[in-house]
Amino acid sequence: MAELKMPEINYVIIAGNLTKDPICRMTTNNTPVVNFSIASNRKYKDSSNQWQEDVCYIGIVAWNKLAESCRDRLRKGSAVLVDGELQSRTWKNEDGNNRSIVEIKARRIQFLNKRARSGENGNEVEDVDIFVDDDSNDFSEDSFDKFLSNEESDLIKNNNT
């Protein structure tokens, strides 16, 4: 039997609220980038059957048109659903010490807060945004089959029949 390779998967979906306003910058190439962090809450029952809440703080980075949408639409407290991948980076601080961080590089962000817009007759209508995509990458093919060789794919097909 052929040895199956573990696919290289780096995929994250998380929802939370911004802990402060996003930080927007332009790279030296004039590429927009935005950084923000979210707090994602988890509720659970402890050993005495009492509800507890745990908070996880996660850094998010978005690029290009996605960064511009975040800059225009997000503020402290905004609710978002982020779809992306984990990335790590390292840099030297002012003291010359190495620092590192793991954050989510956003592919898509759904703005979960309702916002008011003017309707046809001038009345305000509430909208909920759909996903805003980072169109710098093509993620239309989400199948794990692309990670398999033809032989591995045939093995899986034969085991499922």
XYZ file of C-alpha atoms in Angstrom:
161
model
C 0.000 0.000 0.000
C 1.229 3.488 -0.829
C 2.200 5.785 2.000
C -0.234 8.699 2.336
C 1.224 12.160 2.860
C -0.395 14.461 5.359
C -1.788 17.464 3.480
C -0.390 20.838 4.462
C -3.464 22.543 5.857
C -3.445 25.941 7.522
C -7.028 27.137 7.851
C -8.703 29.172 10.619
C -12.229 30.489 11.152
C -12.884 32.646 14.204
C -15.470 35.177 15.331
C -14.987 37.971 17.825
C -15.080 41.681 18.565
C -12.323 44.210 17.887
C -10.457 45.168 21.062
C -9.514 48.606 19.636
C -9.630 50.522 16.358
C -7.700 48.964 13.447
C -4.214 50.282 12.636
C -3.940 51.142 8.932
C -0.704 51.641 7.004
C 0.698 51.597 3.492
C 3.788 49.567 2.615
C 6.630 51.153 0.653
C 4.936 49.728 -2.494
C 1.688 51.571 -1.556
C -0.033 48.309 -0.606
C -2.683 48.861 2.075
C -2.379 46.726 5.218
C -4.459 46.785 8.381
C -3.819 45.147 11.760
C -6.329 44.632 14.538
C -7.028 42.194 17.311
C -10.233 40.478 18.314
C -11.465 38.949 21.532
C -13.149 35.594 21.004
C -15.176 34.314 23.953
C -15.808 30.701 24.924
C -18.413 29.710 27.497
C -18.158 26.417 29.364
C -19.324 24.743 32.546
C -16.685 24.132 35.193
C -16.413 21.113 37.489
C -19.048 22.586 39.826
C -21.456 22.990 36.886
C -21.159 26.808 36.930
C -20.890 28.751 33.681
C -17.472 30.287 33.084
C -16.123 32.398 30.257
C -12.674 32.292 28.713
C -11.392 34.995 26.353
C -8.787 34.447 23.632
C -7.135 37.490 22.032
C -6.067 37.019 18.416
C -4.177 39.347 16.070
C -5.464 39.750 12.509
C -3.724 41.200 9.449
C -5.498 42.042 6.167
C -4.043 43.263 2.881
C -5.109 45.120 -0.274
C -8.849 45.704 -0.845
C -9.694 43.713 2.251
C -7.544 46.103 4.313
C -9.331 49.092 2.776
C -12.734 47.613 3.631
C -11.607 47.020 7.223
C -10.216 50.556 7.478
C -13.524 52.014 6.320
C -15.896 49.775 8.251
C -14.346 48.530 11.487
C -14.069 50.233 14.866
C -13.445 49.104 18.428
C -16.223 46.660 19.385
C -17.118 45.707 15.784
C -18.116 42.049 15.422
C -16.370 40.064 12.667
C -16.037 36.543 11.341
C -12.519 35.963 9.993
C -11.492 33.198 7.593
C -7.751 32.884 7.015
C -4.499 31.156 7.834
C -2.014 31.329 10.689
C 1.266 33.069 9.995
C 4.218 33.847 12.200
C 6.700 36.668 11.938
C 9.784 37.754 13.845
C 11.382 41.186 14.277
C 13.850 43.020 16.506
C 12.484 45.550 18.995
C 14.188 48.831 20.025
C 16.323 46.931 22.575
C 17.636 44.598 19.860
C 15.732 41.604 21.259
C 13.954 39.234 18.891
C 10.176 39.276 19.144
C 7.752 36.962 17.396
C 4.017 36.736 16.948
C 1.488 34.309 15.497
C -1.503 35.987 13.863
C -4.203 35.281 11.315
C -3.693 36.459 7.747
C -7.270 37.130 6.678
C -8.609 35.782 3.397
C -12.205 36.805 4.004
C -13.867 38.919 6.664
C -17.563 39.130 7.287
C -18.673 42.294 9.067
C -21.362 41.134 11.485
C -22.651 44.490 12.744
C -25.686 45.981 11.115
C -25.192 49.374 9.570
C -27.698 51.955 8.459
C -27.962 53.027 4.849
C -30.499 55.174 3.022
C -33.288 53.323 1.258
C -34.999 54.398 -1.964
C -37.499 56.617 -0.139
C -34.860 58.197 2.128
C -35.631 55.998 5.139
C -32.768 54.225 6.860
C -32.468 50.507 6.115
C -30.254 48.125 8.126
C -27.749 46.028 6.207
C -25.590 43.094 7.213
C -22.505 42.711 5.056
C -21.557 39.510 3.309
C -17.993 38.255 3.084
C -15.401 40.633 1.706
C -12.709 38.626 -0.063
C -8.987 39.204 -0.357
C -8.962 38.789 -4.130
C -5.160 38.641 -4.298
C -5.422 34.845 -3.970
C -7.732 32.379 -5.704
C -9.363 30.142 -3.114
C -12.158 28.887 -5.345
C -10.843 25.314 -5.099
C -11.361 24.282 -1.469
C -11.155 20.524 -2.038
C -8.489 18.578 -0.155
C -8.113 16.362 -3.233
C -5.610 18.822 -4.678
C -3.125 17.720 -1.992
C -3.294 14.052 -3.027
C -1.368 12.262 -5.729
C -3.349 10.310 -8.333
C -2.417 7.070 -6.571
C -3.601 8.385 -3.181
C -6.821 9.668 -4.701
C -7.471 6.260 -6.306
C -6.849 4.532 -2.946
C -9.409 6.728 -1.235
C -11.958 6.234 -4.010
C -11.518 2.440 -3.864
C -11.925 2.407 -0.068
C -15.168 4.405 -0.318
C -16.811 2.073 -2.833
